[in-house]
Coordinates of C-alpha atoms in Angstrom, one line a residue:
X1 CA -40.5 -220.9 21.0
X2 CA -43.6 -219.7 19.6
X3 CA -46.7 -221.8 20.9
X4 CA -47.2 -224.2 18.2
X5 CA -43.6 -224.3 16.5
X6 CA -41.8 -227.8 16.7
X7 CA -38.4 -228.2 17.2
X8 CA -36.0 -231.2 15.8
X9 CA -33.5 -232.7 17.4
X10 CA -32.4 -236.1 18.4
X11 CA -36.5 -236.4 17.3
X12 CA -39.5 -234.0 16.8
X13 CA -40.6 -231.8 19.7
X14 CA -43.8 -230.2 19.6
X15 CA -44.5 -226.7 21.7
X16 CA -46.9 -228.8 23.4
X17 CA -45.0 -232.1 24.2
X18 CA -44.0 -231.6 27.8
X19 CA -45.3 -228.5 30.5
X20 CA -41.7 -227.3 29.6
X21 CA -42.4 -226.4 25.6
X22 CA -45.8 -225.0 25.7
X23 CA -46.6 -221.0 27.2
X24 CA -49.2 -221.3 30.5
X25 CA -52.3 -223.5 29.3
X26 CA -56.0 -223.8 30.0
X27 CA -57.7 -221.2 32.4
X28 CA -54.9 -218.8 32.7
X29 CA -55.3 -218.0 28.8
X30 CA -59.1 -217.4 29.5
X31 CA -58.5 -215.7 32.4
X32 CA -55.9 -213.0 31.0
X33 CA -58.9 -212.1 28.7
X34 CA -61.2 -211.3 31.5
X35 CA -58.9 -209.3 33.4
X36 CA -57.9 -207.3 30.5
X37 CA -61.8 -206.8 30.2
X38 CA -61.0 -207.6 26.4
X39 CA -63.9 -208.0 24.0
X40 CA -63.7 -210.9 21.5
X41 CA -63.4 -210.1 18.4
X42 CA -66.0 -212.5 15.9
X43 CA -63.9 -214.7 13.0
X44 CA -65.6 -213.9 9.6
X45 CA -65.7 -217.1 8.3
X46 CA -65.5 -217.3 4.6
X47 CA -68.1 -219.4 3.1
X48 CA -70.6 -220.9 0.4
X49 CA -74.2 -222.2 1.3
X50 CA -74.9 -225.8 1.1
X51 CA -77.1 -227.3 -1.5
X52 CA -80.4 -226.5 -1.6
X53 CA -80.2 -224.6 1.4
X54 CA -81.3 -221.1 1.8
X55 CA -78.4 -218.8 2.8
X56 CA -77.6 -219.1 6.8
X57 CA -75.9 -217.6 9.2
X58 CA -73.0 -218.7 11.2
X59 CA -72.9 -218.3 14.9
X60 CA -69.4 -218.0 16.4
X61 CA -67.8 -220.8 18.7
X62 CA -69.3 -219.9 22.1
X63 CA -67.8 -217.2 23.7
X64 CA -64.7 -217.3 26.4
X65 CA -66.6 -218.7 30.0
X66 CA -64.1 -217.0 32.5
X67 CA -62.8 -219.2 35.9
X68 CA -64.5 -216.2 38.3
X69 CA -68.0 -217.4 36.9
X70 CA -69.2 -214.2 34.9
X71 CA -71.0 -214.8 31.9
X72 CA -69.3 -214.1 28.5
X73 CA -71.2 -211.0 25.6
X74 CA -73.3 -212.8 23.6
X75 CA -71.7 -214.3 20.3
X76 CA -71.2 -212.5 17.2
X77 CA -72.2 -213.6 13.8
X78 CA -71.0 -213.8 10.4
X79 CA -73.0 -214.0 7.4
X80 CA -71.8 -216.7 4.5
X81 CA -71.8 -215.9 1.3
X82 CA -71.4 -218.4 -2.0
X83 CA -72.9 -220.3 -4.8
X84 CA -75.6 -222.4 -4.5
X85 CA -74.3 -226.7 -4.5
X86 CA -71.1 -225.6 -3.3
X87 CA -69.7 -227.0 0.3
X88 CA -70.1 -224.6 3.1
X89 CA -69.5 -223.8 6.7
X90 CA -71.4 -226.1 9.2
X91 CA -75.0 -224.8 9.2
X92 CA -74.9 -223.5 13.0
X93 CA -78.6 -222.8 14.0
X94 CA -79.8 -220.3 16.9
X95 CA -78.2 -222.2 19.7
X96 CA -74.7 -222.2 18.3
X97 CA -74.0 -226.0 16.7
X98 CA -74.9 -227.5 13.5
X99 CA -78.6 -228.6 12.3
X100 CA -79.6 -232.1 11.7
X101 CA -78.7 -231.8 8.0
X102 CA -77.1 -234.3 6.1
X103 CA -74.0 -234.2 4.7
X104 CA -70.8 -233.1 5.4
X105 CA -70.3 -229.4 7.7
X106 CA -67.3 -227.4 7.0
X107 CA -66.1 -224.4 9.3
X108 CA -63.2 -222.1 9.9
X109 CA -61.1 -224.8 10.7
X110 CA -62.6 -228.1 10.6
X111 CA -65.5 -229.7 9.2
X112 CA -67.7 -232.0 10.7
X113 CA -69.3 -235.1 8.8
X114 CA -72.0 -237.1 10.5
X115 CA -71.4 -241.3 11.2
X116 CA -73.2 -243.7 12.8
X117 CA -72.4 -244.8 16.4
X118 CA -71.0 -248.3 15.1
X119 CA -67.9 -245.9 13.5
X120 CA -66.8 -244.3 16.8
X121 CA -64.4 -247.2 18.4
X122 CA -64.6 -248.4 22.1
X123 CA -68.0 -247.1 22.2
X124 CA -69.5 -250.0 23.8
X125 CA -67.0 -250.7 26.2
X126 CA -66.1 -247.6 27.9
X127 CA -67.5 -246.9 31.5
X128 CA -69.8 -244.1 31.0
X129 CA -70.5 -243.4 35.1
X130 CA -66.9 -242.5 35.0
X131 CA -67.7 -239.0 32.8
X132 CA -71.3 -238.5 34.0
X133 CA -69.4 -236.2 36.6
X134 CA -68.4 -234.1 33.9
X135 CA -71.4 -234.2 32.6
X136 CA -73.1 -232.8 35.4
X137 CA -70.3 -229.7 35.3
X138 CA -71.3 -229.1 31.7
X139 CA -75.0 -228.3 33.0
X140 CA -73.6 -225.8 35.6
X141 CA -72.5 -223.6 32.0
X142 CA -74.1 -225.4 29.4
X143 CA -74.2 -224.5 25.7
X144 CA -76.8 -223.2 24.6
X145 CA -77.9 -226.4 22.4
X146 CA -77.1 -228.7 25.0
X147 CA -79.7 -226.4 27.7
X148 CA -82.9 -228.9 26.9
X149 CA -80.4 -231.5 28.0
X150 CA -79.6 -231.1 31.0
X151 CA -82.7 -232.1 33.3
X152 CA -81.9 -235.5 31.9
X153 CA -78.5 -235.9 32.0
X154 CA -79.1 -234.7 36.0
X155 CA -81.9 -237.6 36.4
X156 CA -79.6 -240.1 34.0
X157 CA -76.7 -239.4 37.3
X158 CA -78.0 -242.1 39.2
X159 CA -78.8 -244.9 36.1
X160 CA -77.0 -247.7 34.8
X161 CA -73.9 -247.7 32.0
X162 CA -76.1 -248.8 29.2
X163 CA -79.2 -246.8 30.3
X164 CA -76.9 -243.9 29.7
X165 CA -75.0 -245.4 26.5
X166 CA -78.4 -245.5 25.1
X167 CA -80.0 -242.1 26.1
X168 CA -76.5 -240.9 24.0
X169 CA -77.5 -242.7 20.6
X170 CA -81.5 -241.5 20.7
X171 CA -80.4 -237.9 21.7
X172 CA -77.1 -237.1 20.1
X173 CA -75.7 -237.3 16.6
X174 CA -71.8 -238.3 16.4
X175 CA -69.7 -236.2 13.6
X176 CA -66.3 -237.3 12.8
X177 CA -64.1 -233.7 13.3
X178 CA -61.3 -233.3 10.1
X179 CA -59.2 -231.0 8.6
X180 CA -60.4 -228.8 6.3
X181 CA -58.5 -231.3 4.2
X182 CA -59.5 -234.2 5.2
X183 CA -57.2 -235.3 7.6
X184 CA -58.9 -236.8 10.0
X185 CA -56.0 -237.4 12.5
X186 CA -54.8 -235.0 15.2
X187 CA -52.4 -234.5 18.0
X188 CA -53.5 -235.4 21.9
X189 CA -50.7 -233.8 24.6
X190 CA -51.5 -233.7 28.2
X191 CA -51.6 -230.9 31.3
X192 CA -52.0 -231.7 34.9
X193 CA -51.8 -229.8 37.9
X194 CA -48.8 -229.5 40.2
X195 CA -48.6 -229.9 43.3
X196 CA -46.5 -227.8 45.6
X197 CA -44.9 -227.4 49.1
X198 CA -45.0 -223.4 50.3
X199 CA -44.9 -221.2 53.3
X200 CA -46.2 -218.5 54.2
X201 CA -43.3 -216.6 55.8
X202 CA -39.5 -216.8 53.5
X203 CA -37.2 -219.1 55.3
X204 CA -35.8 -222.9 55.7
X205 CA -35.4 -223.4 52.3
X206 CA -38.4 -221.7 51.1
X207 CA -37.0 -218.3 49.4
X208 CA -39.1 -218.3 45.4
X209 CA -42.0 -216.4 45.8
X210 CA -45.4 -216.5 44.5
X211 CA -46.8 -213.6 43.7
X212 CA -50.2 -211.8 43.3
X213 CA -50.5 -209.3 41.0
X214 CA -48.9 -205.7 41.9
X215 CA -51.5 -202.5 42.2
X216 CA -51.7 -201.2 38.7
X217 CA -50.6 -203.6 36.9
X218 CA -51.3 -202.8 33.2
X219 CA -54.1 -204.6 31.6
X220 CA -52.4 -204.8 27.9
X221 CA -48.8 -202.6 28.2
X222 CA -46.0 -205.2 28.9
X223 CA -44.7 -204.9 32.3
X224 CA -41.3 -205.6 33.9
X225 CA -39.5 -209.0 32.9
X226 CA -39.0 -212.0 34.7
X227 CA -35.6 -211.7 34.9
X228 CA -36.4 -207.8 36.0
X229 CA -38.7 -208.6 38.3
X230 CA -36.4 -211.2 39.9
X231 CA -33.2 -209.2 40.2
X232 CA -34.4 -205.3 40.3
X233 CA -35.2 -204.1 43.8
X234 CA -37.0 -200.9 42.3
X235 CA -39.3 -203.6 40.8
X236 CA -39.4 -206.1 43.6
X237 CA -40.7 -202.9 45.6
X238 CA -43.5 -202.6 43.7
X239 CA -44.2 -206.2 44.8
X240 CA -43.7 -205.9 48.2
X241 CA -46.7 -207.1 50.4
X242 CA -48.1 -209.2 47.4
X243 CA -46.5 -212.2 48.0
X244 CA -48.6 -215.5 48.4
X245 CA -46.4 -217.8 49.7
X246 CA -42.9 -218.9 49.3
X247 CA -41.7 -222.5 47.3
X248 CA -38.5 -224.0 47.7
X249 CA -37.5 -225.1 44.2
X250 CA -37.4 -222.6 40.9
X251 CA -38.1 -225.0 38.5
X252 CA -41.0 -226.3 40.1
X253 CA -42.4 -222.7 40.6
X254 CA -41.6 -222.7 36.5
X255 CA -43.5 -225.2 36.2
X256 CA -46.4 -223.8 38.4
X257 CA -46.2 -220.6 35.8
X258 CA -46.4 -222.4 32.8
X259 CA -49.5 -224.9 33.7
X260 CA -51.1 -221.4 35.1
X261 CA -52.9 -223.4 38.3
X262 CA -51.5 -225.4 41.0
X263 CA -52.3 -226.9 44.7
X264 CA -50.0 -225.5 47.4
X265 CA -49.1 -227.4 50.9
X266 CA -49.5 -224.3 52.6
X267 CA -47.5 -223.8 56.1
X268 CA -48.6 -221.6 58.2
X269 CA -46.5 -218.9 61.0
X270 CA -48.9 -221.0 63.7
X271 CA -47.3 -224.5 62.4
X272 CA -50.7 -225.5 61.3
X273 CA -50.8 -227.2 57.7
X274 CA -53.5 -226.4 54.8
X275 CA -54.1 -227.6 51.1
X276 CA -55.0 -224.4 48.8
X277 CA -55.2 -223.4 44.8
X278 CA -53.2 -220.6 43.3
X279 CA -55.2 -219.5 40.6
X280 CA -54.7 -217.9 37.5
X281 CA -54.5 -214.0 38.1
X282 CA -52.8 -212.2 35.4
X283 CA -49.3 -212.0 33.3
X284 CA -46.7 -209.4 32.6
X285 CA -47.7 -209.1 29.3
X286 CA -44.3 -210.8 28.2
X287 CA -44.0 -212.6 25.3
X288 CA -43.8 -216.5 26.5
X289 CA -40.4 -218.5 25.5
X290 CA -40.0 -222.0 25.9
X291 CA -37.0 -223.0 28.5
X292 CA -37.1 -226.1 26.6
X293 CA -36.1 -224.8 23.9
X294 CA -33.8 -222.2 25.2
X295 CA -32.2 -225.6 26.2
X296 CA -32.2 -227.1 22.7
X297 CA -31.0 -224.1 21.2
X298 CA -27.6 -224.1 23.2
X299 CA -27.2 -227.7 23.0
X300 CA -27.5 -228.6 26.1
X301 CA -30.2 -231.1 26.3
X302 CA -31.1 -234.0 23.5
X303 CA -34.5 -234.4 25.7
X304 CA -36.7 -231.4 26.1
X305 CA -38.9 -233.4 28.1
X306 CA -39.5 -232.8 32.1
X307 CA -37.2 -235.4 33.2
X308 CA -35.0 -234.3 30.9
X309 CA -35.1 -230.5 31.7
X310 CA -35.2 -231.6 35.7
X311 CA -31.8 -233.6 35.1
X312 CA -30.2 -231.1 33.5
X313 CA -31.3 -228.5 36.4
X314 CA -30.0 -230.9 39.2
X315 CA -26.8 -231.5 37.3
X316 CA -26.4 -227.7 36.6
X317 CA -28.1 -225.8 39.5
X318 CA -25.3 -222.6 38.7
X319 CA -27.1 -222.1 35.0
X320 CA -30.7 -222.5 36.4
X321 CA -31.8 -219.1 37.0
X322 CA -30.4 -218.5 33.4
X323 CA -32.7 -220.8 31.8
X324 CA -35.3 -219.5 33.7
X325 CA -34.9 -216.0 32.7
X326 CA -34.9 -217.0 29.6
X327 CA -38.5 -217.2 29.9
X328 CA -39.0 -212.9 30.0
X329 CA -43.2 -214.2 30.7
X330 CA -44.2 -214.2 34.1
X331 CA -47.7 -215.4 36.0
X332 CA -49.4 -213.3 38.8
X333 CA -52.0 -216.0 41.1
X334 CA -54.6 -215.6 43.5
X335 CA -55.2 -218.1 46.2
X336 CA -58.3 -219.9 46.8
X337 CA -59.4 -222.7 49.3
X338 CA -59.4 -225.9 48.6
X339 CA -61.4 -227.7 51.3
X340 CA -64.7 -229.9 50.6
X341 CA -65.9 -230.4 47.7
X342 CA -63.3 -228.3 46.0
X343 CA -60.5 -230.4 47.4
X344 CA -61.5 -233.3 44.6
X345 CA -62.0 -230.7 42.1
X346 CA -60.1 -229.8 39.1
X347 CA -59.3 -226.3 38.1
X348 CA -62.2 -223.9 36.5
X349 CA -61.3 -224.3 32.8
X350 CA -62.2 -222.0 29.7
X351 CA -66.1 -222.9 30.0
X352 CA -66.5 -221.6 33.6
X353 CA -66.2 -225.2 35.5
X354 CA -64.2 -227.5 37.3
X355 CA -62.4 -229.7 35.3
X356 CA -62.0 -233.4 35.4
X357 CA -59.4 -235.4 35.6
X358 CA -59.4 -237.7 32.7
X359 CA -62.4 -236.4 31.3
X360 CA -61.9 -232.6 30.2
X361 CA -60.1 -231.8 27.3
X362 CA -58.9 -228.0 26.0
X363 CA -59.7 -227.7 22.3
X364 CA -59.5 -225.4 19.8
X365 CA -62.6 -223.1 20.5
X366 CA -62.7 -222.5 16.3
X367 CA -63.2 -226.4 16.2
X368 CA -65.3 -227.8 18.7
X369 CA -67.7 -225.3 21.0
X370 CA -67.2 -225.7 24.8
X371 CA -69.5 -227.7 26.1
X372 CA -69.8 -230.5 23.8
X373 CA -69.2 -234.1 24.7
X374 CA -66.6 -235.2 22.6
X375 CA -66.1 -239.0 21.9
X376 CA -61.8 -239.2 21.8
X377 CA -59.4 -241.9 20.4
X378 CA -55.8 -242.2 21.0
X379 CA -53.0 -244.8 20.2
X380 CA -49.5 -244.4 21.4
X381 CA -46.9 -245.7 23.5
X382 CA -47.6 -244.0 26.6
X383 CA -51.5 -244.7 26.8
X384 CA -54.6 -246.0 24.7
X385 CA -57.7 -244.0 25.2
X386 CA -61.0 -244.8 23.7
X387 CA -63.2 -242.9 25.9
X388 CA -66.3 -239.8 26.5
X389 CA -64.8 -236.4 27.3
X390 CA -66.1 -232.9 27.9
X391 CA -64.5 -229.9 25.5
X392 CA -64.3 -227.6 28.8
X393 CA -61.0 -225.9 28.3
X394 CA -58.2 -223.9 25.6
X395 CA -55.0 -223.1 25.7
X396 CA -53.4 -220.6 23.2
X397 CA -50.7 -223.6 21.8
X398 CA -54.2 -225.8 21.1
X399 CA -54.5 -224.9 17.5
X400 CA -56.3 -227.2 14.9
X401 CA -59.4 -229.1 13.7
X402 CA -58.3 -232.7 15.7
X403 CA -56.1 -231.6 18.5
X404 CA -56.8 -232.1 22.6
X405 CA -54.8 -231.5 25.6
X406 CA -55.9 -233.9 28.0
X407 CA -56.2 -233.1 31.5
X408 CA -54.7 -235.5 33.5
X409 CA -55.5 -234.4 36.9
X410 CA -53.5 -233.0 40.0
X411 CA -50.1 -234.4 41.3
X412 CA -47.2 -236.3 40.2
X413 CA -48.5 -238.9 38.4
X414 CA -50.9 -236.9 36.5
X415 CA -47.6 -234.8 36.0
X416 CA -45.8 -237.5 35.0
X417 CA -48.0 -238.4 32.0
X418 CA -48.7 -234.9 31.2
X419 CA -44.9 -234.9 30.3
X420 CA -44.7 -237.3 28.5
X421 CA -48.3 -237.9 26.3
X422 CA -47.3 -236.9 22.5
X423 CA -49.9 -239.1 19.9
X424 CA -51.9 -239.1 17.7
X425 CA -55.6 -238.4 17.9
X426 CA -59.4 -239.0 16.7
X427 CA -62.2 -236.8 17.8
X428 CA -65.7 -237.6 17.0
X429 CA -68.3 -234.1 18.7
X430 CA -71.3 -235.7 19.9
X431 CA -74.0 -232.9 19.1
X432 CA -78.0 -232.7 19.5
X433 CA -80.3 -234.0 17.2
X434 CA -82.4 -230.8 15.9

């Protein structure tokens, strides 16, 4: 399945409804672009000056922040172009978000129209001390708008919920985020990451391998696919002496490929136990396809979800490494400690810092910039969220003016409602008065 394509059966399945239908998410997409050194390439965005305005120029969404902590080129521009009273793009000043102009901002995908606090629901109630932590990682890579900002929101770390709530409303202006259309609802899904038992040396059980990335590995060409790199010894040769560590299960090392970040239980020759991350390194430049939906397509599951895909695997462990093969992507990590501080840590996301559970999102970058505080609403059967989150993260299926994925943290449970978190959505960016 092509991120982003839905599929019908027995109900509507997005790409991004369970880890199973959606291609590697968050840092690994970032990440590939770093280590193919790849330049971005500015969006012209067609547009018409608003009224009374002189002609402006638009700055592009802030460029890619990559999980090794370099700093991305400096953004390119585009210059609008239109008659004079006519709707245009949001007026984006020098630090890359919109001026305190009123009236409504439309962009390349969304447009943003300014409310009043009062309009955002849950505001009052939700406990603010719970995303100052996320806060706090925006300042490590802010925005550049957000950069006067951050002494305070470092002294505001140690105040009270409403001292906070109210430093919001004097310094920030909400904007309710549509479609170019004016839809104004969206789609929140959910990623998490995995956590997985390994050891170092093949043996008891533990015979998948995770590998780092082979010596020469091409930066753009496709390489071998997963189902050569798992059968071909001429290609497994080329492998020999990068492997990581070894998992027991297939589908869980899936699983670890498609959320592109994980935690290993790492067991070592000398007995001796230790918690590390295998980060995003780089792909094989395959095309991703959804085991879900190779499922769906044969029939053989009414519920592309991961309890549905992990029954079907236990009740059909002979047709497993067929599924998985049909999947031709495959994910190259690095490991990296996970001791400390680090050890209550999320992932780096797409802005260059940690993520936190239950208070990072991955957005479209053409929507919202990384970096801004985003005020989120959500009404389903699986959760209600009315709550203050971060835009610290993309993933190539996050396409649209209101769509989220929602990080839900490290584990089972995280993973549990990562799989199954498919509602609707209301975003609200939260940007500085100019």
């Amino acid at each position: 399945m092509e991120p982003g394509d839905s599929v019908s059966s027995a109900g509507s399945w997005s790409a991004c409804s369970s880890p199973f239908l959606r291609p590697e998410n968050m840092v690994h997409q970032i990440n590939s672009r770093k280590s193919t050194s790849a330049s971005r390439a500015s969006r012209k965005i067609s547009s018409m000056s608003l009224s009374l305005l002189r002609q402006i120029i638009v700055v592009a969404i802030v460029g890619v922040l990559t999980a090794c902590g370099t700093r991305p080129p400096a953004p390119p521009v585009a210059e609008p172009s239109g008659e004079a009273g006519t709707l245009g793009p949001p007026r984006l000043g020098p630090l890359g978000g919109p001026l305190a102009v009123p009236g409504t901002l439309a962009g390349y995908r969304s447009r943003w129209v300014p409310v009043d606090w009062n309009d955002l629901p849950g505001w009052q109630q939700d406990a603010m001390h719970e995303a100052w932590q996320a806060w706090l990682r925006n300042c490590e890579r802010p925005a550049p708008a957000f950069v006067p900002l951050c002494p305070e929101v470092r002294r505001l770390a140690i105040a009270g919920e409403e001292e906070q709530r109210a430093w919001m409303q004097q310094r920030l202006q909400p904007y309710r985020i549509e479609a170019q259309d004016g839809n104004l609802n969206g789609l929140l899904t959910s990623y998490f990451e995995p956590v997985l038992e390994g050891a170092r040396v093949r043996g008891n059980g533990f015979e998948v391998p995770i590998y780092a990335p082979p010596p020469g590995l091409p930066a753009k060409q496709p390489w071998y696919t997963r189902q050569q790199i798992e059968s071909d010894s001429q290609v497994q040769a080329q492998l020999a002496g990068r492997v990581i560590a070894w998992v027991r299960d297939p589908v869980q090392a899936m699983v670890l490929h498609i959320q592109g970040t994980g935690r290993l239980r790492l067991h070592e020759p000398d007995g001796s136990t230790r918690l590390v991350r295998l980060a995003y390194a780089a792909t094989n430049n395959q095309p991703y396809q959804s085991v879900g939906r190779w499922l769906l397509d044969r029939g053989l599951v009414r519920d592309a979800t991961w309890p549905g895909i992990s029954a079907w695997a236990q009740s059909n462990p002979g047709r497993v490494q067929e599924m998985l093969w049909g999947n031709p992507r495959y994910v190259f990590f690095r490991e990296e400690p996970l001791d400390g501080v680090a050890a209550d840590e999320g992932p780096r996301g797409a802005q260059g810092v940690p993520l936190t559970p239950g208070r990072s999102i991955a957005v479209d970058r053409t929507s919202i910039p990384y970096g801004t505080p985003v005020w989120l609403v959500s009404e389903g059967p699986v959760v209600r969220l009315d709550r203050l989150v971060m835009a610290q993260d993309t993933g190539s299926a996050i396409v649209g003016a209101v769509r989220a994925d929602y990080f839900a943290g490290s584990g089972d449970a995280a993973g549990a409602l990562a799989g199954r978190l498919k509602q609707g959505l209301r975003l609200w960016a939260l940007w500085p008065r100019q």
